[in-house]
PDB file of C-alpha atoms in Angstrom:
ATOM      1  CA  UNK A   1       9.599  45.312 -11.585  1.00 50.00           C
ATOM      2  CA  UNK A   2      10.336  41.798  -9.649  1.00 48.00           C
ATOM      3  CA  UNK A   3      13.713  40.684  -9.874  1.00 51.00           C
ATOM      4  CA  UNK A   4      14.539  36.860  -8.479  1.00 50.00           C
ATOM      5  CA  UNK A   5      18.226  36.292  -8.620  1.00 48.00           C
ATOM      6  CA  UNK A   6      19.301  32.538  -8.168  1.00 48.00           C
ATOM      7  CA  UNK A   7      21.568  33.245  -5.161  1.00 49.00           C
ATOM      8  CA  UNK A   8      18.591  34.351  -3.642  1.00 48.00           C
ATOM      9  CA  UNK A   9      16.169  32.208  -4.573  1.00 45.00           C
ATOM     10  CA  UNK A  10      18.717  29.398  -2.959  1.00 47.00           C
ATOM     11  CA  UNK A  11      19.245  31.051   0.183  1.00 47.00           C
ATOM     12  CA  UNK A  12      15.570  31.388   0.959  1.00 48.00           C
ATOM     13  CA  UNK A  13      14.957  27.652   0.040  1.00 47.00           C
ATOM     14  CA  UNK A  14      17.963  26.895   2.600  1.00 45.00           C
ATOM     15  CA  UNK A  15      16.231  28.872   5.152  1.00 48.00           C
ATOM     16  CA  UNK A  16      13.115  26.810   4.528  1.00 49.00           C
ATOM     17  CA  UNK A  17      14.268  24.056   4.864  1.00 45.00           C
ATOM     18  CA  UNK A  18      16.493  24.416   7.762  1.00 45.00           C
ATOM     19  CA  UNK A  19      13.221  25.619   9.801  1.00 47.00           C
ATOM     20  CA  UNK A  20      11.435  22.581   8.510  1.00 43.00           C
ATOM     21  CA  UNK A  21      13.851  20.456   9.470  1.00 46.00           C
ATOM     22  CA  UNK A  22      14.316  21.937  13.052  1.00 47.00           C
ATOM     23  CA  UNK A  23      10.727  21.752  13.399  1.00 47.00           C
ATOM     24  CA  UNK A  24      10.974  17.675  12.787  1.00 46.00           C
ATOM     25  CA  UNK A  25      13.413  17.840  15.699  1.00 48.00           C
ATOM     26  CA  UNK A  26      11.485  19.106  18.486  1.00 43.00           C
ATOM     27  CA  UNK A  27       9.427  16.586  20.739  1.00 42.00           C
ATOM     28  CA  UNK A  28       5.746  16.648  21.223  1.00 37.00           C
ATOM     29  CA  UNK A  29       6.197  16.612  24.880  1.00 40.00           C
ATOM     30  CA  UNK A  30       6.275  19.351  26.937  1.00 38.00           C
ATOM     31  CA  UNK A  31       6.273  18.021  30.560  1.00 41.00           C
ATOM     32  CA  UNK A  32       9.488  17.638  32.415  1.00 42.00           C
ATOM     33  CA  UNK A  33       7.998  14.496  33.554  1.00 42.00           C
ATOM     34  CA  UNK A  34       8.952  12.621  29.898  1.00 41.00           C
ATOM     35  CA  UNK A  35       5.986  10.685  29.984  1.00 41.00           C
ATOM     36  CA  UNK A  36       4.191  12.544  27.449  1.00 41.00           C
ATOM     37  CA  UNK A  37       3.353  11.733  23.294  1.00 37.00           C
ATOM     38  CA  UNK A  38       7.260  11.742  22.970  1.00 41.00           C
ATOM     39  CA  UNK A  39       8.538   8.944  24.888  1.00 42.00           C
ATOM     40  CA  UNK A  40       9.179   6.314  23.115  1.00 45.00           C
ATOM     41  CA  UNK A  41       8.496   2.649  24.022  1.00 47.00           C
ATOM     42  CA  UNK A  42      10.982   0.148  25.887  1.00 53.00           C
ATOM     43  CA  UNK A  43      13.404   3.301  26.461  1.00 58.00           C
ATOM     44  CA  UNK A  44      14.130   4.542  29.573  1.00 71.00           C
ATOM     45  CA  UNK A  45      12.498   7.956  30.834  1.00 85.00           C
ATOM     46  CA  UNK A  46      12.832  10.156  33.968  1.00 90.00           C
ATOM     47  CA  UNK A  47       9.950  11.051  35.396  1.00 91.00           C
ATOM     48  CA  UNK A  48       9.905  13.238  38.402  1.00 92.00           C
ATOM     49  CA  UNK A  49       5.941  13.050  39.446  1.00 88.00           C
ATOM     50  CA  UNK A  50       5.070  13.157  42.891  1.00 90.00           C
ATOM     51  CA  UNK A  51       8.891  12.864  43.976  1.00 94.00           C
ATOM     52  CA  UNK A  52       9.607  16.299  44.971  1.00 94.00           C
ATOM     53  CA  UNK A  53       8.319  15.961  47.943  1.00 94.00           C
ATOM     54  CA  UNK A  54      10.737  12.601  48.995  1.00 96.00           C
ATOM     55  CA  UNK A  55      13.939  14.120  47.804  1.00 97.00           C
ATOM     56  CA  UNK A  56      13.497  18.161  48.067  1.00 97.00           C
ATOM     57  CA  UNK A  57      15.487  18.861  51.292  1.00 97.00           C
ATOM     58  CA  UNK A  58      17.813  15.887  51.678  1.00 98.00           C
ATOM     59  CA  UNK A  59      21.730  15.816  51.121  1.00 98.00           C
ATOM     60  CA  UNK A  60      22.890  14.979  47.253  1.00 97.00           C
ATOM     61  CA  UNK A  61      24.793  11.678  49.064  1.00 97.00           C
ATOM     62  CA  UNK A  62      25.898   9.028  46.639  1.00 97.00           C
ATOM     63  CA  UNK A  63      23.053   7.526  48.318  1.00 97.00           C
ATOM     64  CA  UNK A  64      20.097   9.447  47.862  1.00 97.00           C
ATOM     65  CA  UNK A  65      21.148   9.945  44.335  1.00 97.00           C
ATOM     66  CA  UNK A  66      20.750   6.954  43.517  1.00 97.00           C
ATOM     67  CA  UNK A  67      17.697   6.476  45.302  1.00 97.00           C
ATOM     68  CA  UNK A  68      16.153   9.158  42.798  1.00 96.00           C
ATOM     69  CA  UNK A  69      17.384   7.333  39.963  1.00 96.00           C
ATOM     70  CA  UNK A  70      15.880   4.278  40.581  1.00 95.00           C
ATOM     71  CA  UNK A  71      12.689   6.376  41.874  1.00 95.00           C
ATOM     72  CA  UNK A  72      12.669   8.131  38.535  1.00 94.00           C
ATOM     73  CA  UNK A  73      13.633   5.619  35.851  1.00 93.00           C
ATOM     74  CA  UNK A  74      16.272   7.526  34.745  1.00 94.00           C
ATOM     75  CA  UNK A  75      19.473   5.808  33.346  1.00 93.00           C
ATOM     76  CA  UNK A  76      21.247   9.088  33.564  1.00 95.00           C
ATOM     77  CA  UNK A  77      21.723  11.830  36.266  1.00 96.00           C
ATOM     78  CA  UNK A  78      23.950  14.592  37.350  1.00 96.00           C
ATOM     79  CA  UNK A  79      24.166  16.852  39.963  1.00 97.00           C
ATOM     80  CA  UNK A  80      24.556  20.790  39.499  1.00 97.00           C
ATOM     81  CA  UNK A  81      24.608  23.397  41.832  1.00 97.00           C
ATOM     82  CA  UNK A  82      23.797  26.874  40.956  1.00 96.00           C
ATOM     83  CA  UNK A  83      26.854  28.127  39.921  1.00 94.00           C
ATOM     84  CA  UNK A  84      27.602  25.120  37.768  1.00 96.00           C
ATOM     85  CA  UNK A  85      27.918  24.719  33.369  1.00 95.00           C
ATOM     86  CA  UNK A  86      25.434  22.428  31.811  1.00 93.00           C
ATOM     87  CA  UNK A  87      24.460  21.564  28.318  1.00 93.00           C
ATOM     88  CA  UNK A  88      20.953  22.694  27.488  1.00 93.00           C
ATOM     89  CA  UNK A  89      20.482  19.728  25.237  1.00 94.00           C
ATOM     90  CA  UNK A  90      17.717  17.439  26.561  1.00 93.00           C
ATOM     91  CA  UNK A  91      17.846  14.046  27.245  1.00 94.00           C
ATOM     92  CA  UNK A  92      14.466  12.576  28.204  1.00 93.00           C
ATOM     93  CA  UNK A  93      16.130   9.827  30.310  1.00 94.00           C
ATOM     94  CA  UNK A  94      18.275  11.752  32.531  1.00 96.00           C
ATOM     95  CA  UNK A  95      17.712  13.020  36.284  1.00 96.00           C
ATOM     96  CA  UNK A  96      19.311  16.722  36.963  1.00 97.00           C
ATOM     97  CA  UNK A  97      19.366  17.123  40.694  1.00 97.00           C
ATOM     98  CA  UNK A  98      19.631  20.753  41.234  1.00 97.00           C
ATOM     99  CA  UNK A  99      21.014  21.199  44.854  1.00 98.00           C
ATOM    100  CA  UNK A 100      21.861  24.907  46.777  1.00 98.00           C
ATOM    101  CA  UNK A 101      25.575  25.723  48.025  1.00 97.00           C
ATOM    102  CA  UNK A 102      25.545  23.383  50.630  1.00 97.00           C
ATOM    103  CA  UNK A 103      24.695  20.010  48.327  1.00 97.00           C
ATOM    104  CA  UNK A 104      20.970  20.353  49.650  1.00 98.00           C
ATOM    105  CA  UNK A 105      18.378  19.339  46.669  1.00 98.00           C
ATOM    106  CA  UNK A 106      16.178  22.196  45.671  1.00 97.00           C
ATOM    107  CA  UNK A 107      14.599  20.620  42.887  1.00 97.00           C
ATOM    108  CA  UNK A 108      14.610  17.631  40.360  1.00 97.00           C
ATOM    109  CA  UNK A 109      13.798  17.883  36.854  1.00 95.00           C
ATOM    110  CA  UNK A 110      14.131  15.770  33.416  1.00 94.00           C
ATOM    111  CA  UNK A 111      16.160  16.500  30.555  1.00 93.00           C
TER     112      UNK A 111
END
């Protein structure tokens, strides 16, 4: 025989509806670039498209930095080297320049 207790009942319809909800929350896009269905209109977005190539190689300087900002869009940026703590929250208008030991860029990416 089926039982269904209330304080079951409740916790399963919590659970559903937390995963609906957290589904609601996650973008459509899933480029780094931000530039996909998800970006939304007179916001600012990082995109990092064909700019590997200019930046991959060069010195993190105050200068160059902010050289990929502009180059990217982005209205936020940091700089983390591999041994470095970042939130893994994303944040479609932000530049992370990911640089080696010595402050050398590896790699940019979104979020």
């Amino acid at each position: 025989m089926l039982q269904c207790s209330s304080r079951h009942f409740h916790r399963g319809s919590l659970v559903m509806l937390c995963t609906v909800a957290l589904a609601a929350c996650v973008g459509t896009s899933t480029s780094g670039s931000g530039t996909g269905a998800g970006a939304v209109q007179g916001v600012a977005r990082c995109s990092v498209d064909n700019l590997q190539s200019r930046f991959v190689g060069r010195t993190a300087s105050d200068e160059v930095v902010a050289e990929a900002v502009e180059a990217t869009g982005s209205s936020r940026v940091r700089v983390l080297a591999p041994d470095d703590m970042a939130t893994m929250d994303y944040v479609g208008s932000r530049l992370n320049v990911l640089t080696d030991d010595t402050g050398v860029i590896r790699e940019l990416r979104c979020g």
